[in-house]
């Protein structure tokens, strides 16, 4: 526990000093433990586990182009992202961890209590046991506050999902090195600092509203349905309509067969240097399960933008949610922010292919941003993947008519949907966590 | 509208006389419009649409055997099953249809207002337009009461789902030949007659509780969560646990490559005549979109049993729900009845492979059956596929401890989950519809 955040920052500086990490780039061809599979040139681990990088052919009638091919990360196992919660001095506190991930620009970020792939916690890597894991696997002692299988980046992962869990305990919990208790108000402040609260923490935090509903019922929207622009049933109907209207089909292909991607200089790059590249890294650390390893990582071509355009409707703050299809989406589409894009990818496209509402978002951000902060995506798979997270209030003059791919929803409606898993994408979930730190939005949402 | 059900039965007899149907078996090799694809011997339509029959290899750690292969129906398009509802004399009435399906033992059954594949309603068959379809596609006039993408038989279909819709209208609706208004009490009585209310009607009816919740909120379980054995949150957590614990992988293979299945006598049969066969039929009808067609159908080896074991817990009736994995399950597993099996498939297996709770179900059925009726599965794909539908009250002496694959749920809890789609399987949904006709179960559930 920290009396105030200056104590936290002192502890954080100390944790940074206490550990030594070095991340260096290495050619994909020379990563111990990893191989380019003969024939396909897919990047696979010698154990056949962890994850692999292969090619994917995508066809859909719900994107700017009808078909494309790309490298994609395949990680079929479901890992656990878990936050332990305890009431201390009458306020809920979360046990978070100072954890190095090789892809973080600053290496160390605040991660959940447990952040473990199945390979991790079944000890494929032969490292040390995952601390606090026993609180998240049955028979666990605490109360499960939130537990849903959630998707991760659909552009970069093929159908990957992790189990997002929040478990509340009452007993004594020993606090190990690199771990600390933070209350929700402190976390809300830290969420405004760039690149500090990592993606895994942010996605799990999106389930925190259910901490306040001890009988397991959905949050407030059930009690005041009349205040939302659409009923919950109308939103579900729209989702059914969208999923049956559009088609997403794909098949994995050898990485070596992707026409627009080539392996050169020890990396896999797009012919126009767009989207992302696949690179190798060597990692040396003193406080991870294993002290040294190599791995492939996905490095985005530039900083992205993830944003909700919002406005108040009849006194309730709503965000404009998009039904979005990506290469690796589990089931045709998920609920996404109004805009989620890498501006660099659109720079050379014609104006009509520029993402819808991007201009509105950037314009409103200049004067009425509720959230405006740069965060990192998962540093275990993505190298220096930063996004600007924005929630803006576009004002009540902003038109309510939107294209069929979009719907106005309250924060509580979106939160009610995310507990069912694979409904709300990782970008939208991370924005919800950031938005929880904005008192006015939560109060009226 | 019928003053009483004798009027309905007179109308029904008249509809049966008014139309003439003939269904005859024909070899798979001689169905006009269908071909055995060279090389694979998969059964495909000349248009490339409707559906196909191919082979599937399945691997899972959540069934009696670790892997198997079988023929399976592939129908990726999402069709519409829709029931139109209107308040007449203060009571909700459903517009149902006397519809012939070639697989029905009695040919004519009561089907939803609209029962249309995407091929149907986009006119691939070049037949007449689908009546009442405009009420179910945007912009529709009425209020959408229920709208979810629901799975169908996972043992026979690869990931197939249909859009289950209930739409309430207030305006005048002309009633065409073969259609009639029935109120919910009349339907409840008709659900107790064998092979009358077809599968598509039964699955849509499972969403009818949402008719009584005009603001789109979930049914009563939200209001009395303390009365259920598990909270809603606990059930969602259990689902996440089960889905991350088990693995289901599969790949389509040529029908010609299935080791235990062979094409003989114009059919595809299992080497021990178990499970099902794939057969061809010729159909002649006077009141369908097209007057004559041929098609492959799946013919089960015998009558199946689908049943919920139930008991009262603290004054509330609960059913024992199973998390079940089948060949074609969309996402690892769905919530299924306590028992769903074809007894013939288990006859030659050792006793320990006999389905769990089958004996308990059959024993309780002898004295305390709330539901006990034979219904047909979808007559458009399945030939003479009958199941005995059972809901039994096993009594309060029946133990509450159950294996990890099973959970006690109230009827309202199961109903609350089914609106999210792909949570509750078709067998469980059909049982819920039948159970709605049992006043005591509904009153306390």
PDB file of C-alpha atoms in Angstrom, chain A residues 73-232:
ATOM      1  CA  UNK A  73       0.497 -14.739 -34.758  1.00  0.00           C
ATOM      2  CA  UNK A  74      -1.121 -18.064 -33.934  1.00  0.00           C
ATOM      3  CA  UNK A  75      -1.492 -18.802 -30.239  1.00  0.00           C
ATOM      4  CA  UNK A  76      -4.403 -21.170 -29.707  1.00  0.00           C
ATOM      5  CA  UNK A  77      -3.875 -21.662 -25.976  1.00  0.00           C
ATOM      6  CA  UNK A  78      -5.951 -19.619 -23.574  1.00  0.00           C
ATOM      7  CA  UNK A  79      -3.829 -17.872 -20.954  1.00  0.00           C
ATOM      8  CA  UNK A  80      -4.865 -16.221 -17.717  1.00  0.00           C
ATOM      9  CA  UNK A  81      -4.798 -12.492 -17.012  1.00  0.00           C
ATOM     10  CA  UNK A  82      -5.829 -12.163 -13.397  1.00  0.00           C
ATOM     11  CA  UNK A  83      -6.069  -9.349 -10.883  1.00  0.00           C
ATOM     12  CA  UNK A  84      -6.339 -10.133  -7.180  1.00  0.00           C
ATOM     13  CA  UNK A  85      -8.547  -7.685  -5.267  1.00  0.00           C
ATOM     14  CA  UNK A  86      -8.775  -7.161  -1.523  1.00  0.00           C
ATOM     15  CA  UNK A  87     -10.700  -4.691   0.611  1.00  0.00           C
ATOM     16  CA  UNK A  88      -8.128  -2.734   2.626  1.00  0.00           C
ATOM     17  CA  UNK A  89      -9.316   0.122   4.852  1.00  0.00           C
ATOM     18  CA  UNK A  90     -12.751  -0.259   3.267  1.00  0.00           C
ATOM     19  CA  UNK A  91     -11.531   0.319  -0.275  1.00  0.00           C
ATOM     20  CA  UNK A  92     -10.810  -2.281  -2.967  1.00  0.00           C
ATOM     21  CA  UNK A  93      -7.128  -2.648  -3.759  1.00  0.00           C
ATOM     22  CA  UNK A  94      -5.570  -4.485  -6.711  1.00  0.00           C
ATOM     23  CA  UNK A  95      -2.361  -6.470  -6.489  1.00  0.00           C
ATOM     24  CA  UNK A  96      -0.296  -5.331  -9.475  1.00  0.00           C
ATOM     25  CA  UNK A  97       3.159  -6.268 -10.599  1.00  0.00           C
ATOM     26  CA  UNK A  98       6.167  -4.408 -11.917  1.00  0.00           C
ATOM     27  CA  UNK A  99       6.898  -6.620 -14.879  1.00  0.00           C
ATOM     28  CA  UNK A 100       9.409  -6.407 -17.670  1.00  0.00           C
ATOM     29  CA  UNK A 101       8.222  -7.259 -21.144  1.00  0.00           C
ATOM     30  CA  UNK A 102      10.730  -7.092 -23.975  1.00  0.00           C
ATOM     31  CA  UNK A 103       8.439  -5.106 -26.259  1.00  0.00           C
ATOM     32  CA  UNK A 104       7.759  -2.247 -23.850  1.00  0.00           C
ATOM     33  CA  UNK A 105       9.423   1.031 -24.817  1.00  0.00           C
ATOM     34  CA  UNK A 106      10.300   1.430 -21.147  1.00  0.00           C
ATOM     35  CA  UNK A 107      10.628  -2.303 -20.420  1.00  0.00           C
ATOM     36  CA  UNK A 108       8.900  -2.138 -16.999  1.00  0.00           C
ATOM     37  CA  UNK A 109       5.130  -1.661 -16.786  1.00  0.00           C
ATOM     38  CA  UNK A 110       2.352  -2.394 -14.289  1.00  0.00           C
ATOM     39  CA  UNK A 111       0.913  -5.763 -15.107  1.00  0.00           C
ATOM     40  CA  UNK A 112      -1.866  -7.881 -13.552  1.00  0.00           C
ATOM     41  CA  UNK A 113      -1.234 -10.131 -10.562  1.00  0.00           C
ATOM     42  CA  UNK A 114      -1.009 -13.053 -12.937  1.00  0.00           C
ATOM     43  CA  UNK A 115      -0.199 -12.859 -16.606  1.00  0.00           C
ATOM     44  CA  UNK A 116       0.489 -16.365 -17.774  1.00  0.00           C
ATOM     45  CA  UNK A 117       0.123 -18.308 -20.965  1.00  0.00           C
ATOM     46  CA  UNK A 118      -0.918 -21.911 -20.565  1.00  0.00           C
ATOM     47  CA  UNK A 119       2.630 -22.853 -21.568  1.00  0.00           C
ATOM     48  CA  UNK A 120       3.819 -20.586 -18.741  1.00  0.00           C
ATOM     49  CA  UNK A 121       1.755 -22.080 -16.016  1.00  0.00           C
ATOM     50  CA  UNK A 122       2.056 -25.656 -17.136  1.00  0.00           C
ATOM     51  CA  UNK A 123       5.826 -25.065 -16.985  1.00  0.00           C
ATOM     52  CA  UNK A 124       6.812 -25.760 -20.592  1.00  0.00           C
ATOM     53  CA  UNK A 125       9.613 -23.244 -20.170  1.00  0.00           C
ATOM     54  CA  UNK A 126      10.949 -25.129 -17.117  1.00  0.00           C
ATOM     55  CA  UNK A 127      11.105 -21.873 -15.181  1.00  0.00           C
ATOM     56  CA  UNK A 128       9.827 -21.091 -11.700  1.00  0.00           C
ATOM     57  CA  UNK A 129       6.176 -21.376 -10.755  1.00  0.00           C
ATOM     58  CA  UNK A 130       3.836 -18.441 -11.490  1.00  0.00           C
ATOM     59  CA  UNK A 131       3.242 -16.488  -8.252  1.00  0.00           C
ATOM     60  CA  UNK A 132      -0.366 -16.147  -7.020  1.00  0.00           C
ATOM     61  CA  UNK A 133      -1.586 -18.503  -9.758  1.00  0.00           C
ATOM     62  CA  UNK A 134      -3.391 -20.681  -7.214  1.00  0.00           C
ATOM     63  CA  UNK A 135      -5.894 -17.862  -6.623  1.00  0.00           C
ATOM     64  CA  UNK A 136      -7.011 -18.160 -10.243  1.00  0.00           C
ATOM     65  CA  UNK A 137      -7.244 -21.913 -10.773  1.00  0.00           C
ATOM     66  CA  UNK A 138      -9.825 -24.130  -9.051  1.00  0.00           C
ATOM     67  CA  UNK A 139     -10.237 -24.745  -6.219  1.00  0.00           C
ATOM     68  CA  UNK A 140      -9.510 -21.113  -5.470  1.00  0.00           C
ATOM     69  CA  UNK A 141     -10.315 -19.469  -2.205  1.00  0.00           C
ATOM     70  CA  UNK A 142     -11.718 -16.118  -3.232  1.00  0.00           C
ATOM     71  CA  UNK A 143     -14.853 -14.826  -4.913  1.00  0.00           C
ATOM     72  CA  UNK A 144     -14.737 -14.608  -8.695  1.00  0.00           C
ATOM     73  CA  UNK A 145     -15.821 -11.069  -9.529  1.00  0.00           C
ATOM     74  CA  UNK A 146     -15.269 -11.285 -13.280  1.00  0.00           C
ATOM     75  CA  UNK A 147     -14.277 -14.138 -15.567  1.00  0.00           C
ATOM     76  CA  UNK A 148     -14.565 -13.918 -19.347  1.00  0.00           C
ATOM     77  CA  UNK A 149     -12.650 -15.109 -22.402  1.00  0.00           C
ATOM     78  CA  UNK A 150     -11.608 -11.962 -24.215  1.00  0.00           C
ATOM     79  CA  UNK A 151     -10.104 -11.429 -27.637  1.00  0.00           C
ATOM     80  CA  UNK A 152      -6.829  -9.638 -28.267  1.00  0.00           C
ATOM     81  CA  UNK A 153      -5.667  -7.665 -31.327  1.00  0.00           C
ATOM     82  CA  UNK A 154      -7.594  -9.079 -34.278  1.00  0.00           C
ATOM     83  CA  UNK A 155      -5.195  -7.581 -36.803  1.00  0.00           C
ATOM     84  CA  UNK A 156      -2.222  -9.366 -35.346  1.00  0.00           C
ATOM     85  CA  UNK A 157      -3.540 -12.538 -33.655  1.00  0.00           C
ATOM     86  CA  UNK A 158      -5.602 -15.334 -35.214  1.00  0.00           C
ATOM     87  CA  UNK A 159      -8.540 -15.758 -32.840  1.00  0.00           C
ATOM     88  CA  UNK A 160      -6.366 -15.405 -29.739  1.00  0.00           C
ATOM     89  CA  UNK A 161      -8.082 -14.931 -26.446  1.00  0.00           C
ATOM     90  CA  UNK A 162      -7.169 -14.808 -22.809  1.00  0.00           C
ATOM     91  CA  UNK A 163      -9.186 -15.500 -19.727  1.00  0.00           C
ATOM     92  CA  UNK A 164      -9.675 -12.167 -17.952  1.00  0.00           C
ATOM     93  CA  UNK A 165     -10.271 -12.728 -14.249  1.00  0.00           C
ATOM     94  CA  UNK A 166     -10.823 -10.614 -11.169  1.00  0.00           C
ATOM     95  CA  UNK A 167     -10.796 -12.530  -7.880  1.00  0.00           C
ATOM     96  CA  UNK A 168     -11.564 -10.972  -4.516  1.00  0.00           C
ATOM     97  CA  UNK A 169      -9.875 -12.442  -1.453  1.00  0.00           C
ATOM     98  CA  UNK A 170     -10.322 -11.718   2.216  1.00  0.00           C
ATOM     99  CA  UNK A 171      -7.378 -13.544   3.795  1.00  0.00           C
ATOM    100  CA  UNK A 172      -3.773 -12.539   4.225  1.00  0.00           C
ATOM    101  CA  UNK A 173      -1.837 -12.219   0.963  1.00  0.00           C
ATOM    102  CA  UNK A 174       1.945 -12.015   1.211  1.00  0.00           C
ATOM    103  CA  UNK A 175       3.279  -9.307  -1.082  1.00  0.00           C
ATOM    104  CA  UNK A 176       6.321 -10.445  -3.017  1.00  0.00           C
ATOM    105  CA  UNK A 177       9.051  -8.292  -4.513  1.00  0.00           C
ATOM    106  CA  UNK A 178       7.821  -6.525  -7.668  1.00  0.00           C
ATOM    107  CA  UNK A 179       4.181  -6.600  -6.431  1.00  0.00           C
ATOM    108  CA  UNK A 180       2.164  -3.840  -4.780  1.00  0.00           C
ATOM    109  CA  UNK A 181      -1.399  -3.003  -3.706  1.00  0.00           C
ATOM    110  CA  UNK A 182      -2.974  -0.011  -5.445  1.00  0.00           C
ATOM    111  CA  UNK A 183      -6.489   1.232  -4.863  1.00  0.00           C
ATOM    112  CA  UNK A 184      -8.826   2.022  -7.738  1.00  0.00           C
ATOM    113  CA  UNK A 185      -8.386   5.779  -7.397  1.00  0.00           C
ATOM    114  CA  UNK A 186      -4.622   5.443  -7.552  1.00  0.00           C
ATOM    115  CA  UNK A 187      -4.897   3.210 -10.610  1.00  0.00           C
ATOM    116  CA  UNK A 188      -7.202   5.774 -12.218  1.00  0.00           C
ATOM    117  CA  UNK A 189      -4.503   8.406 -11.846  1.00  0.00           C
ATOM    118  CA  UNK A 190      -1.772   6.078 -13.098  1.00  0.00           C
ATOM    119  CA  UNK A 191      -3.870   5.277 -16.179  1.00  0.00           C
ATOM    120  CA  UNK A 192      -3.299   8.883 -17.235  1.00  0.00           C
ATOM    121  CA  UNK A 193       0.470   8.383 -17.365  1.00  0.00           C
ATOM    122  CA  UNK A 194       1.881   7.181 -20.670  1.00  0.00           C
ATOM    123  CA  UNK A 195       3.119   3.603 -20.996  1.00  0.00           C
ATOM    124  CA  UNK A 196       2.728   2.671 -17.345  1.00  0.00           C
ATOM    125  CA  UNK A 197      -0.381   0.477 -16.923  1.00  0.00           C
ATOM    126  CA  UNK A 198       0.097  -2.335 -19.401  1.00  0.00           C
ATOM    127  CA  UNK A 199      -2.474  -3.694 -21.835  1.00  0.00           C
ATOM    128  CA  UNK A 200      -3.198  -6.819 -19.821  1.00  0.00           C
ATOM    129  CA  UNK A 201      -4.007  -4.741 -16.753  1.00  0.00           C
ATOM    130  CA  UNK A 202      -6.197  -2.391 -18.778  1.00  0.00           C
ATOM    131  CA  UNK A 203      -8.264  -5.169 -20.333  1.00  0.00           C
ATOM    132  CA  UNK A 204      -8.863  -6.877 -16.981  1.00  0.00           C
ATOM    133  CA  UNK A 205      -9.757  -3.556 -15.339  1.00  0.00           C
ATOM    134  CA  UNK A 206     -12.630  -3.202 -17.819  1.00  0.00           C
ATOM    135  CA  UNK A 207     -14.404  -5.893 -15.775  1.00  0.00           C
ATOM    136  CA  UNK A 208     -14.002  -4.008 -12.493  1.00  0.00           C
ATOM    137  CA  UNK A 209     -17.565  -2.546 -12.513  1.00  0.00           C
ATOM    138  CA  UNK A 210     -18.767  -6.033 -11.566  1.00  0.00           C
ATOM    139  CA  UNK A 211     -16.904  -5.728  -8.265  1.00  0.00           C
ATOM    140  CA  UNK A 212     -19.676  -3.382  -7.209  1.00  0.00           C
ATOM    141  CA  UNK A 213     -22.466  -5.831  -8.092  1.00  0.00           C
ATOM    142  CA  UNK A 214     -22.036  -8.542  -5.461  1.00  0.00           C
ATOM    143  CA  UNK A 215     -25.003 -10.617  -6.624  1.00  0.00           C
ATOM    144  CA  UNK A 216     -23.532 -10.919 -10.090  1.00  0.00           C
ATOM    145  CA  UNK A 217     -26.090  -8.730 -11.785  1.00  0.00           C
ATOM    146  CA  UNK A 218     -25.153  -6.434 -14.629  1.00  0.00           C
ATOM    147  CA  UNK A 219     -24.353  -2.805 -13.871  1.00  0.00           C
ATOM    148  CA  UNK A 220     -26.719   0.098 -13.756  1.00  0.00           C
ATOM    149  CA  UNK A 221     -28.030  -0.010 -17.302  1.00  0.00           C
ATOM    150  CA  UNK A 222     -30.472  -2.708 -16.228  1.00  0.00           C
ATOM    151  CA  UNK A 223     -31.949  -0.311 -13.728  1.00  0.00           C
ATOM    152  CA  UNK A 224     -32.286   2.682 -16.009  1.00  0.00           C
ATOM    153  CA  UNK A 225     -32.782   1.215 -19.459  1.00  0.00           C
ATOM    154  CA  UNK A 226     -34.919   4.127 -20.549  1.00  0.00           C
ATOM    155  CA  UNK A 227     -31.980   6.485 -20.387  1.00  0.00           C
ATOM    156  CA  UNK A 228     -29.966   4.801 -23.131  1.00  0.00           C
ATOM    157  CA  UNK A 229     -30.414   5.717 -26.794  1.00  0.00           C
ATOM    158  CA  UNK A 230     -31.015   2.038 -27.643  1.00  0.00           C
ATOM    159  CA  UNK A 231     -32.301  -0.751 -25.405  1.00  0.00           C
ATOM    160  CA  UNK A 232     -30.046  -3.676 -24.616  1.00  0.00           C
TER     161      UNK A 232
END
